[in-house]
Amino acid sequence: MQPEVVEALASRFRLHRLDQVADKEALLSEVGPHVRGLAVGAQTPVDAKIFDRLPRLEIVSNFGVGYDTIDAKEAGRRGIIVTNTPDVLTDEVADLALGLLLSTVRQIPQADRYLRAGKWPTKPYPLTSTLRERKVGILGLGRIGHAIARRLQGFDVAIHYHGRSRQSDVAYAYHATLLDLARAVDVLMVVAPGGAGTEGMVNAEVLAALGPDGIVINVARGTVIDEPALIDALRSGTIHSAGLDVFAKEPQVPQELIDVERAVLLPHVGSASVHTRRAMGRLVVDNLVSWFDGKGPLTPVAETPWSRRA
Ligand code: 8YV
């Protein structure tokens, strides 16, 4: 978390930094019984084991919209509120998803590398694939999925989607299964939340259904894609390419993916602008302040709904 988040927390609360100490066990034993609020980075696991150490915990404020590393159901059972940072990052992540799509289809980073390597005077850059006449499938038509779809409309491509249910207020083509979606499109934009329910759902069969022109873009969680199956599909030409902002075991990226020159790989930067990270940080703090002011959480997650208690 940015220094300004830490400063804001320290000015309002008595702050203990588990991320700064070598002996986390010792700090947990010392202050755990008194801790009432937790501010966590999106990649920090928070589960029953941690809750056991924090018996007075009331709220977990997560820096990020995705909270697959937090056992929110368990939090709900214990009456602990979990909050995340929706909305403030929607447009930023959707912009990045479109950038990643264009970069992958038109090989923008590769062409940049080509110029820098001094190869242009020798021979023009090879022709690339195109976004023209493509059908784009969105896996997960939530806030970010909708923002991606709105942007895609400007690119004149057909838009399809798969999610748990058909959305009555959109005209995009719905597919009841991911496999049906993959059969119907040649670009798959992965925006589904991470966690057990979506783990490995973009599997070998789905990738094969996308076909040899197929392109996979992932700005959600690496776990949604069966990464070894993706590597196989890229190497064998089962699909054309992939643009990935997220990976199964970040910050480790398999060498087999790095070796695929056609793939575009980013170090999980979807929300990583100064503007948006600042807004996310503010929301992490504001959720805690609002809660401890007795005004309730601002953005509780679905598993821990909150209504003002009498
Ligand atoms: C996080 C993200 O900000 O919001 C999410 O779910 O993945 C990112 O925007 C990032 O993981 C922070 O650590």
mmCIF file of C-alpha atoms and ligand atoms in Angstrom:
data_model
loop_
_atom_site.group_PDB
_atom_site.id
_atom_site.type_symbol
_atom_site.label_atom_id
_atom_site.label_comp_id
_atom_site.label_asym_id
_atom_site.label_seq_id
_atom_site.Cartn_x
_atom_site.Cartn_y
_atom_site.Cartn_z
ATOM 1 C CA MET A 1 0.000 0.000 0.000
ATOM 2 C CA GLN A 2 1.131 3.519 -0.789
ATOM 3 C CA PRO A 3 2.691 5.634 1.971
ATOM 4 C CA GLU A 4 -0.332 7.989 1.948
ATOM 5 C CA VAL A 5 -2.610 5.082 2.921
ATOM 6 C CA VAL A 6 -0.325 4.152 5.778
ATOM 7 C CA GLU A 7 -0.118 7.804 6.891
ATOM 8 C CA ALA A 8 -3.906 8.196 6.793
ATOM 9 C CA LEU A 9 -4.364 5.005 8.801
ATOM 10 C CA ALA A 10 -1.697 5.995 11.318
ATOM 11 C CA SER A 11 -3.262 9.436 11.836
ATOM 12 C CA ARG A 12 -6.648 7.937 12.708
ATOM 13 C CA PHE A 13 -5.821 4.581 14.302
ATOM 14 C CA ARG A 14 -3.215 2.870 16.362
ATOM 15 C CA LEU A 15 -1.429 1.077 13.543
ATOM 16 C CA HIS A 16 0.493 -2.205 13.773
ATOM 17 C CA ARG A 17 2.481 -3.218 10.668
ATOM 18 C CA LEU A 18 2.439 -6.984 10.196
ATOM 19 C CA ASP A 19 3.992 -6.436 6.759
ATOM 20 C CA GLN A 20 7.021 -4.725 8.289
ATOM 21 C CA VAL A 21 8.113 -7.201 10.940
ATOM 22 C CA ALA A 22 10.245 -10.290 10.486
ATOM 23 C CA ASP A 23 8.609 -12.172 13.356
ATOM 24 C CA LYS A 24 4.932 -12.051 12.410
ATOM 25 C CA GLU A 25 4.031 -14.678 14.989
ATOM 26 C CA ALA A 26 5.400 -12.522 17.791
ATOM 27 C CA LEU A 27 3.459 -9.452 16.654
ATOM 28 C CA LEU A 28 0.263 -11.482 16.233
ATOM 29 C CA SER A 29 0.624 -12.889 19.756
ATOM 30 C CA GLU A 30 1.340 -9.456 21.191
ATOM 31 C CA VAL A 31 -1.296 -7.295 19.511
ATOM 32 C CA GLY A 32 -3.676 -9.871 17.910
ATOM 33 C CA PRO A 33 -6.092 -9.910 20.868
ATOM 34 C CA HIS A 34 -6.623 -6.112 20.532
ATOM 35 C CA VAL A 35 -6.864 -5.723 16.773
ATOM 36 C CA ARG A 36 -10.310 -4.556 15.568
ATOM 37 C CA GLY A 37 -9.603 -3.646 11.963
ATOM 38 C CA LEU A 38 -7.380 -5.024 9.210
ATOM 39 C CA ALA A 39 -6.159 -3.254 6.051
ATOM 40 C CA VAL A 40 -4.845 -5.807 3.548
ATOM 41 C CA GLY A 41 -3.192 -5.817 0.136
ATOM 42 C CA ALA A 42 -5.088 -7.771 -2.482
ATOM 43 C CA GLN A 43 -2.633 -10.666 -2.505
ATOM 44 C CA THR A 44 -2.540 -11.274 1.269
ATOM 45 C CA PRO A 45 -4.318 -14.451 2.420
ATOM 46 C CA VAL A 46 -6.811 -13.829 5.229
ATOM 47 C CA ASP A 47 -8.544 -16.950 6.525
ATOM 48 C CA ALA A 48 -9.828 -18.739 9.621
ATOM 49 C CA LYS A 49 -6.276 -19.089 10.951
ATOM 50 C CA ILE A 50 -5.841 -15.321 10.985
ATOM 51 C CA PHE A 51 -9.356 -14.757 12.351
ATOM 52 C CA ASP A 52 -8.526 -17.130 15.225
ATOM 53 C CA ARG A 53 -5.614 -14.884 16.137
ATOM 54 C CA LEU A 54 -7.746 -11.714 16.017
ATOM 55 C CA PRO A 55 -10.738 -12.460 18.259
ATOM 56 C CA ARG A 56 -11.931 -8.823 18.355
ATOM 57 C CA LEU A 57 -11.669 -8.290 14.608
ATOM 58 C CA GLU A 58 -14.657 -6.369 13.188
ATOM 59 C CA ILE A 59 -13.633 -5.435 9.658
ATOM 60 C CA VAL A 60 -11.194 -6.366 6.887
ATOM 61 C CA SER A 61 -10.609 -3.563 4.368
ATOM 62 C CA ASN A 62 -9.122 -4.991 1.169
ATOM 63 C CA PHE A 63 -7.001 -2.962 -1.262
ATOM 64 C CA GLY A 64 -8.444 -4.246 -4.547
ATOM 65 C CA VAL A 65 -11.789 -5.226 -5.987
ATOM 66 C CA GLY A 66 -10.835 -8.915 -6.087
ATOM 67 C CA TYR A 67 -10.856 -10.589 -2.683
ATOM 68 C CA ASP A 68 -10.275 -14.239 -3.593
ATOM 69 C CA THR A 69 -7.469 -14.389 -1.025
ATOM 70 C CA ILE A 70 -9.928 -13.550 1.764
ATOM 71 C CA ASP A 71 -12.260 -16.224 3.151
ATOM 72 C CA ALA A 72 -15.247 -13.879 3.077
ATOM 73 C CA LYS A 73 -17.747 -16.655 3.861
ATOM 74 C CA GLU A 74 -15.850 -17.476 7.035
ATOM 75 C CA ALA A 75 -15.712 -13.757 7.863
ATOM 76 C CA GLY A 76 -19.485 -13.607 7.388
ATOM 77 C CA ARG A 77 -19.998 -16.572 9.728
ATOM 78 C CA ARG A 78 -17.980 -14.762 12.387
ATOM 79 C CA GLY A 79 -19.788 -11.451 11.891
ATOM 80 C CA ILE A 80 -16.692 -9.796 10.436
ATOM 81 C CA ILE A 81 -17.280 -7.284 7.624
ATOM 82 C CA VAL A 82 -15.123 -7.488 4.480
ATOM 83 C CA THR A 83 -14.857 -4.462 2.175
ATOM 84 C CA ASN A 84 -13.191 -4.109 -1.243
ATOM 85 C CA THR A 85 -12.575 -1.275 -3.731
ATOM 86 C CA PRO A 86 -15.149 -1.570 -6.528
ATOM 87 C CA ASP A 87 -16.030 1.178 -9.045
ATOM 88 C CA VAL A 88 -12.955 3.364 -8.462
ATOM 89 C CA LEU A 89 -10.839 1.062 -10.654
ATOM 90 C CA THR A 90 -13.433 -0.072 -13.218
ATOM 91 C CA ASP A 91 -12.494 2.307 -16.039
ATOM 92 C CA GLU A 92 -8.752 1.937 -15.435
ATOM 93 C CA VAL A 93 -8.865 -1.844 -15.696
ATOM 94 C CA ALA A 94 -11.191 -1.710 -18.718
ATOM 95 C CA ASP A 95 -8.796 0.703 -20.464
ATOM 96 C CA LEU A 96 -5.918 -1.658 -19.770
ATOM 97 C CA ALA A 97 -7.924 -4.632 -21.053
ATOM 98 C CA LEU A 98 -8.534 -2.849 -24.362
ATOM 99 C CA GLY A 99 -4.873 -1.827 -24.545
ATOM 100 C CA LEU A 100 -3.843 -5.392 -23.945
ATOM 101 C CA LEU A 101 -6.247 -6.639 -26.605
ATOM 102 C CA LEU A 102 -4.948 -4.195 -29.228
ATOM 103 C CA SER A 103 -1.351 -4.869 -28.190
ATOM 104 C CA THR A 104 -1.849 -8.588 -28.598
ATOM 105 C CA VAL A 105 -3.780 -8.504 -31.876
ATOM 106 C CA ARG A 106 -1.503 -5.936 -33.568
ATOM 107 C CA GLN A 107 1.719 -6.977 -31.767
ATOM 108 C CA ILE A 108 2.413 -3.430 -30.568
ATOM 109 C CA PRO A 109 5.114 -4.318 -27.984
ATOM 110 C CA GLN A 110 6.789 -6.669 -30.463
ATOM 111 C CA ALA A 111 6.824 -3.967 -33.163
ATOM 112 C CA ASP A 112 8.325 -1.529 -30.636
ATOM 113 C CA ARG A 113 11.037 -4.058 -29.807
ATOM 114 C CA TYR A 114 11.655 -4.533 -33.546
ATOM 115 C CA LEU A 115 12.220 -0.810 -34.108
ATOM 116 C CA ARG A 116 14.474 -0.472 -31.059
ATOM 117 C CA ALA A 117 16.547 -3.440 -32.234
ATOM 118 C CA GLY A 118 17.295 -1.482 -35.436
ATOM 119 C CA LYS A 119 15.565 -4.002 -37.697
ATOM 120 C CA TRP A 120 13.215 -1.597 -39.520
ATOM 121 C CA PRO A 121 15.746 -0.337 -42.138
ATOM 122 C CA THR A 122 16.396 -3.935 -43.170
ATOM 123 C CA LYS A 123 12.800 -5.051 -43.594
ATOM 124 C CA PRO A 124 9.299 -3.803 -42.649
ATOM 125 C CA TYR A 125 7.660 -5.397 -39.620
ATOM 126 C CA PRO A 126 5.670 -8.530 -40.635
ATOM 127 C CA LEU A 127 1.904 -8.172 -41.103
ATOM 128 C CA THR A 128 -0.153 -8.972 -38.018
ATOM 129 C CA SER A 129 -3.545 -10.412 -37.151
ATOM 130 C CA THR A 130 -6.513 -8.022 -36.917
ATOM 131 C CA LEU A 131 -9.414 -7.026 -34.734
ATOM 132 C CA ARG A 132 -11.545 -6.553 -37.849
ATOM 133 C CA GLU A 133 -14.456 -9.009 -38.160
ATOM 134 C CA ARG A 134 -13.703 -10.546 -34.789
ATOM 135 C CA LYS A 135 -16.221 -11.720 -32.270
ATOM 136 C CA VAL A 136 -15.308 -10.955 -28.709
ATOM 137 C CA GLY A 137 -16.542 -13.003 -25.765
ATOM 138 C CA ILE A 138 -16.546 -11.599 -22.252
ATOM 139 C CA LEU A 139 -16.319 -14.077 -19.404
ATOM 140 C CA GLY A 140 -17.902 -12.284 -16.436
ATOM 141 C CA LEU A 141 -20.150 -9.337 -17.309
ATOM 142 C CA GLY A 142 -19.780 -7.487 -14.016
ATOM 143 C CA ARG A 143 -18.772 -3.867 -13.549
ATOM 144 C CA ILE A 144 -15.451 -4.226 -15.376
ATOM 145 C CA GLY A 145 -16.963 -6.559 -18.006
ATOM 146 C CA HIS A 146 -19.609 -3.942 -18.794
ATOM 147 C CA ALA A 147 -16.966 -1.207 -19.059
ATOM 148 C CA ILE A 148 -14.974 -3.401 -21.472
ATOM 149 C CA ALA A 149 -18.113 -4.104 -23.528
ATOM 150 C CA ARG A 150 -18.907 -0.373 -23.742
ATOM 151 C CA ARG A 151 -15.424 0.307 -25.080
ATOM 152 C CA LEU A 152 -15.613 -2.615 -27.515
ATOM 153 C CA GLN A 153 -18.766 -1.155 -29.043
ATOM 154 C CA GLY A 154 -16.573 1.641 -30.380
ATOM 155 C CA PHE A 155 -14.429 -0.935 -32.156
ATOM 156 C CA ASP A 156 -17.348 -2.385 -34.158
ATOM 157 C CA VAL A 157 -16.882 -5.980 -33.045
ATOM 158 C CA ALA A 158 -19.612 -8.457 -32.135
ATOM 159 C CA ILE A 159 -19.930 -8.817 -28.357
ATOM 160 C CA HIS A 160 -20.910 -12.061 -26.634
ATOM 161 C CA TYR A 161 -20.765 -13.033 -22.963
ATOM 162 C CA HIS A 162 -21.064 -15.830 -20.470
ATOM 163 C CA GLY A 163 -21.859 -15.465 -16.800
ATOM 164 C CA ARG A 164 -23.987 -17.200 -14.213
ATOM 165 C CA SER A 165 -27.132 -15.702 -15.695
ATOM 166 C CA ARG A 166 -28.445 -13.819 -18.696
ATOM 167 C CA GLN A 167 -28.694 -10.067 -18.121
ATOM 168 C CA SER A 168 -32.015 -8.749 -19.344
ATOM 169 C CA ASP A 169 -30.819 -5.171 -19.881
ATOM 170 C CA VAL A 170 -28.050 -5.867 -22.440
ATOM 171 C CA ALA A 171 -28.229 -6.733 -26.131
ATOM 172 C CA TYR A 172 -24.964 -8.731 -26.220
ATOM 173 C CA ALA A 173 -25.322 -12.404 -27.182
ATOM 174 C CA TYR A 174 -25.566 -14.640 -24.088
ATOM 175 C CA HIS A 175 -24.156 -18.176 -23.914
ATOM 176 C CA ALA A 176 -25.254 -20.473 -21.109
ATOM 177 C CA THR A 177 -21.870 -22.228 -20.938
ATOM 178 C CA LEU A 178 -18.286 -21.045 -21.320
ATOM 179 C CA LEU A 179 -17.720 -23.727 -23.956
ATOM 180 C CA ASP A 180 -20.608 -22.385 -26.052
ATOM 181 C CA LEU A 181 -19.164 -18.887 -25.722
ATOM 182 C CA ALA A 182 -15.707 -20.091 -26.807
ATOM 183 C CA ARG A 183 -17.205 -21.859 -29.835
ATOM 184 C CA ALA A 184 -18.977 -18.664 -30.900
ATOM 185 C CA VAL A 185 -16.068 -16.190 -30.587
ATOM 186 C CA ASP A 186 -12.374 -15.820 -31.438
ATOM 187 C CA VAL A 187 -11.386 -13.470 -28.596
ATOM 188 C CA LEU A 188 -12.017 -14.355 -24.967
ATOM 189 C CA MET A 189 -11.740 -11.522 -22.427
ATOM 190 C CA VAL A 190 -11.457 -13.016 -18.936
ATOM 191 C CA VAL A 191 -12.974 -10.743 -16.273
ATOM 192 C CA ALA A 192 -14.501 -13.353 -13.951
ATOM 193 C CA PRO A 193 -13.584 -13.142 -10.252
ATOM 194 C CA GLY A 194 -10.935 -15.531 -8.950
ATOM 195 C CA GLY A 195 -11.467 -18.160 -6.269
ATOM 196 C CA ALA A 196 -12.570 -21.772 -6.017
ATOM 197 C CA GLY A 197 -15.686 -21.296 -8.183
ATOM 198 C CA THR A 198 -13.750 -20.195 -11.266
ATOM 199 C CA GLU A 199 -10.439 -22.020 -10.836
ATOM 200 C CA GLY A 200 -9.135 -23.421 -14.125
ATOM 201 C CA MET A 201 -12.436 -22.843 -15.927
ATOM 202 C CA VAL A 202 -10.674 -21.659 -19.075
ATOM 203 C CA ASN A 203 -9.340 -25.159 -19.750
ATOM 204 C CA ALA A 204 -7.896 -27.074 -22.711
ATOM 205 C CA GLU A 205 -11.350 -27.742 -24.166
ATOM 206 C CA VAL A 206 -12.334 -24.066 -24.025
ATOM 207 C CA LEU A 207 -9.034 -23.030 -25.610
ATOM 208 C CA ALA A 208 -9.473 -25.598 -28.408
ATOM 209 C CA ALA A 209 -12.989 -24.246 -29.036
ATOM 210 C CA LEU A 210 -11.586 -20.726 -29.522
ATOM 211 C CA GLY A 211 -9.609 -22.062 -32.449
ATOM 212 C CA PRO A 212 -6.335 -21.221 -34.238
ATOM 213 C CA ASP A 213 -7.168 -17.496 -34.560
ATOM 214 C CA GLY A 214 -8.175 -17.424 -30.908
ATOM 215 C CA ILE A 215 -6.870 -14.796 -28.535
ATOM 216 C CA VAL A 216 -7.207 -14.900 -24.750
ATOM 217 C CA ILE A 217 -6.979 -11.701 -22.692
ATOM 218 C CA ASN A 218 -6.895 -12.006 -18.896
ATOM 219 C CA VAL A 219 -7.162 -9.017 -16.539
ATOM 220 C CA ALA A 220 -8.888 -10.929 -13.724
ATOM 221 C CA ARG A 221 -6.972 -13.634 -11.878
ATOM 222 C CA GLY A 222 -4.395 -16.059 -13.236
ATOM 223 C CA THR A 223 -6.194 -18.929 -11.534
ATOM 224 C CA VAL A 224 -9.245 -18.600 -13.817
ATOM 225 C CA ILE A 225 -7.133 -20.035 -16.646
ATOM 226 C CA ASP A 226 -5.550 -23.500 -16.536
ATOM 227 C CA GLU A 227 -2.063 -22.051 -17.093
ATOM 228 C CA PRO A 228 -0.321 -25.277 -18.251
ATOM 229 C CA ALA A 229 -3.180 -25.825 -20.745
ATOM 230 C CA LEU A 230 -2.737 -22.253 -21.987
ATOM 231 C CA ILE A 231 0.994 -22.797 -22.454
ATOM 232 C CA ASP A 232 0.274 -25.978 -24.447
ATOM 233 C CA ALA A 233 -2.347 -24.199 -26.564
ATOM 234 C CA LEU A 234 0.049 -21.343 -27.372
ATOM 235 C CA ARG A 235 2.942 -23.654 -28.195
ATOM 236 C CA SER A 236 0.917 -25.998 -30.375
ATOM 237 C CA GLY A 237 -0.919 -23.231 -32.258
ATOM 238 C CA THR A 238 -4.259 -24.390 -30.837
ATOM 239 C CA ILE A 239 -4.854 -20.665 -30.244
ATOM 240 C CA HIS A 240 -3.087 -17.685 -31.812
ATOM 241 C CA SER A 241 -2.012 -15.615 -28.850
ATOM 242 C CA ALA A 242 -2.677 -14.325 -25.357
ATOM 243 C CA GLY A 243 -2.485 -11.009 -23.526
ATOM 244 C CA LEU A 244 -2.058 -11.574 -19.808
ATOM 245 C CA ASP A 245 -1.961 -9.100 -16.922
ATOM 246 C CA VAL A 246 -2.344 -11.809 -14.282
ATOM 247 C CA PHE A 247 -0.757 -15.178 -13.580
ATOM 248 C CA ALA A 248 -1.365 -18.206 -11.405
ATOM 249 C CA LYS A 249 1.617 -17.633 -9.078
ATOM 250 C CA GLU A 250 2.483 -13.948 -9.183
ATOM 251 C CA PRO A 251 5.038 -12.496 -9.414
ATOM 252 C CA GLN A 252 6.409 -15.722 -10.905
ATOM 253 C CA VAL A 253 5.691 -16.085 -14.620
ATOM 254 C CA PRO A 254 6.448 -19.454 -16.238
ATOM 255 C CA GLN A 255 9.433 -19.310 -18.606
ATOM 256 C CA GLU A 256 7.309 -21.212 -21.142
ATOM 257 C CA LEU A 257 5.023 -18.158 -21.369
ATOM 258 C CA ILE A 258 7.918 -15.709 -21.573
ATOM 259 C CA ASP A 259 9.269 -17.774 -24.454
ATOM 260 C CA VAL A 260 6.070 -17.264 -26.488
ATOM 261 C CA GLU A 261 7.027 -14.189 -28.526
ATOM 262 C CA ARG A 262 3.427 -13.642 -29.722
ATOM 263 C CA ALA A 263 2.089 -13.329 -26.166
ATOM 264 C CA VAL A 264 1.929 -9.936 -24.433
ATOM 265 C CA LEU A 265 2.673 -10.179 -20.722
ATOM 266 C CA LEU A 266 2.166 -7.443 -18.132
ATOM 267 C CA PRO A 267 3.116 -7.407 -14.413
ATOM 268 C CA HIS A 268 -0.456 -7.056 -12.995
ATOM 269 C CA VAL A 269 -0.854 -3.366 -13.753
ATOM 270 C CA GLY A 270 -4.613 -3.212 -14.500
ATOM 271 C CA SER A 271 -5.372 -0.667 -11.775
ATOM 272 C CA ALA A 272 -1.829 0.619 -11.422
ATOM 273 C CA SER A 273 -2.061 4.318 -12.289
ATOM 274 C CA VAL A 274 -1.254 6.976 -9.685
ATOM 275 C CA HIS A 275 -4.820 8.311 -9.991
ATOM 276 C CA THR A 276 -6.593 4.999 -9.498
ATOM 277 C CA ARG A 277 -4.319 3.527 -6.842
ATOM 278 C CA ARG A 278 -4.821 6.765 -4.884
ATOM 279 C CA ALA A 279 -8.607 6.390 -5.134
ATOM 280 C CA MET A 280 -8.365 2.731 -4.059
ATOM 281 C CA GLY A 281 -6.176 3.672 -1.107
ATOM 282 C CA ARG A 282 -8.640 6.347 -0.038
ATOM 283 C CA LEU A 283 -11.470 3.828 -0.134
ATOM 284 C CA VAL A 284 -9.499 1.353 1.999
ATOM 285 C CA VAL A 285 -9.088 4.086 4.629
ATOM 286 C CA ASP A 286 -12.617 5.490 4.254
ATOM 287 C CA ASN A 287 -14.182 2.068 4.847
ATOM 288 C CA LEU A 288 -12.307 1.721 8.130
ATOM 289 C CA VAL A 289 -13.015 5.298 9.219
ATOM 290 C CA SER A 290 -16.703 4.997 8.394
ATOM 291 C CA TRP A 291 -16.948 1.716 10.277
ATOM 292 C CA PHE A 292 -15.227 2.961 13.412
ATOM 293 C CA ASP A 293 -17.266 6.185 13.271
ATOM 294 C CA GLY A 294 -20.290 3.940 13.626
ATOM 295 C CA LYS A 295 -21.570 4.718 10.134
ATOM 296 C CA GLY A 296 -21.166 1.237 8.664
ATOM 297 C CA PRO A 297 -18.890 0.050 5.846
ATOM 298 C CA LEU A 298 -18.994 1.921 2.517
ATOM 299 C CA THR A 299 -18.397 -1.007 0.179
ATOM 300 C CA PRO A 300 -19.029 -4.347 1.913
ATOM 301 C CA VAL A 301 -18.710 -7.486 -0.251
ATOM 302 C CA ALA A 302 -21.705 -9.700 -1.028
ATOM 303 C CA GLU A 303 -20.750 -12.364 1.556
ATOM 304 C CA THR A 304 -20.812 -9.861 4.412
ATOM 305 C CA PRO A 305 -23.807 -7.611 3.751
ATOM 306 C CA TRP A 306 -24.431 -4.927 6.309
ATOM 307 C CA SER A 307 -27.549 -3.202 7.428
ATOM 308 C CA ARG A 308 -27.658 -0.698 10.220
ATOM 309 C CA ARG A 309 -28.190 -2.574 13.444
ATOM 310 C CA ALA A 310 -30.648 -1.116 15.918
HETATM 311 C C1 8YV B 1 -5.029 -4.758 -7.041
HETATM 312 C C2 8YV B 1 -6.509 -6.167 -8.357
HETATM 313 O O1 8YV B 1 -4.977 -3.432 -6.831
HETATM 314 O O2 8YV B 1 -8.349 -4.910 -7.605
HETATM 315 C C3 8YV B 1 -7.876 -6.012 -7.812
HETATM 316 O O3 8YV B 1 -8.526 -7.050 -7.618
HETATM 317 O O4 8YV B 1 -6.120 -7.176 -8.765
HETATM 318 C C4 8YV B 1 -5.605 -4.976 -8.397
HETATM 319 O O5 8YV B 1 -6.321 -3.874 -8.799
HETATM 320 C C5 8YV B 1 -3.679 -5.240 -6.865
HETATM 321 O O6 8YV B 1 -3.700 -6.607 -6.828
HETATM 322 C C6 8YV B 1 -3.126 -4.627 -5.577
HETATM 323 O O7 8YV B 1 -2.286 -5.467 -4.948
#
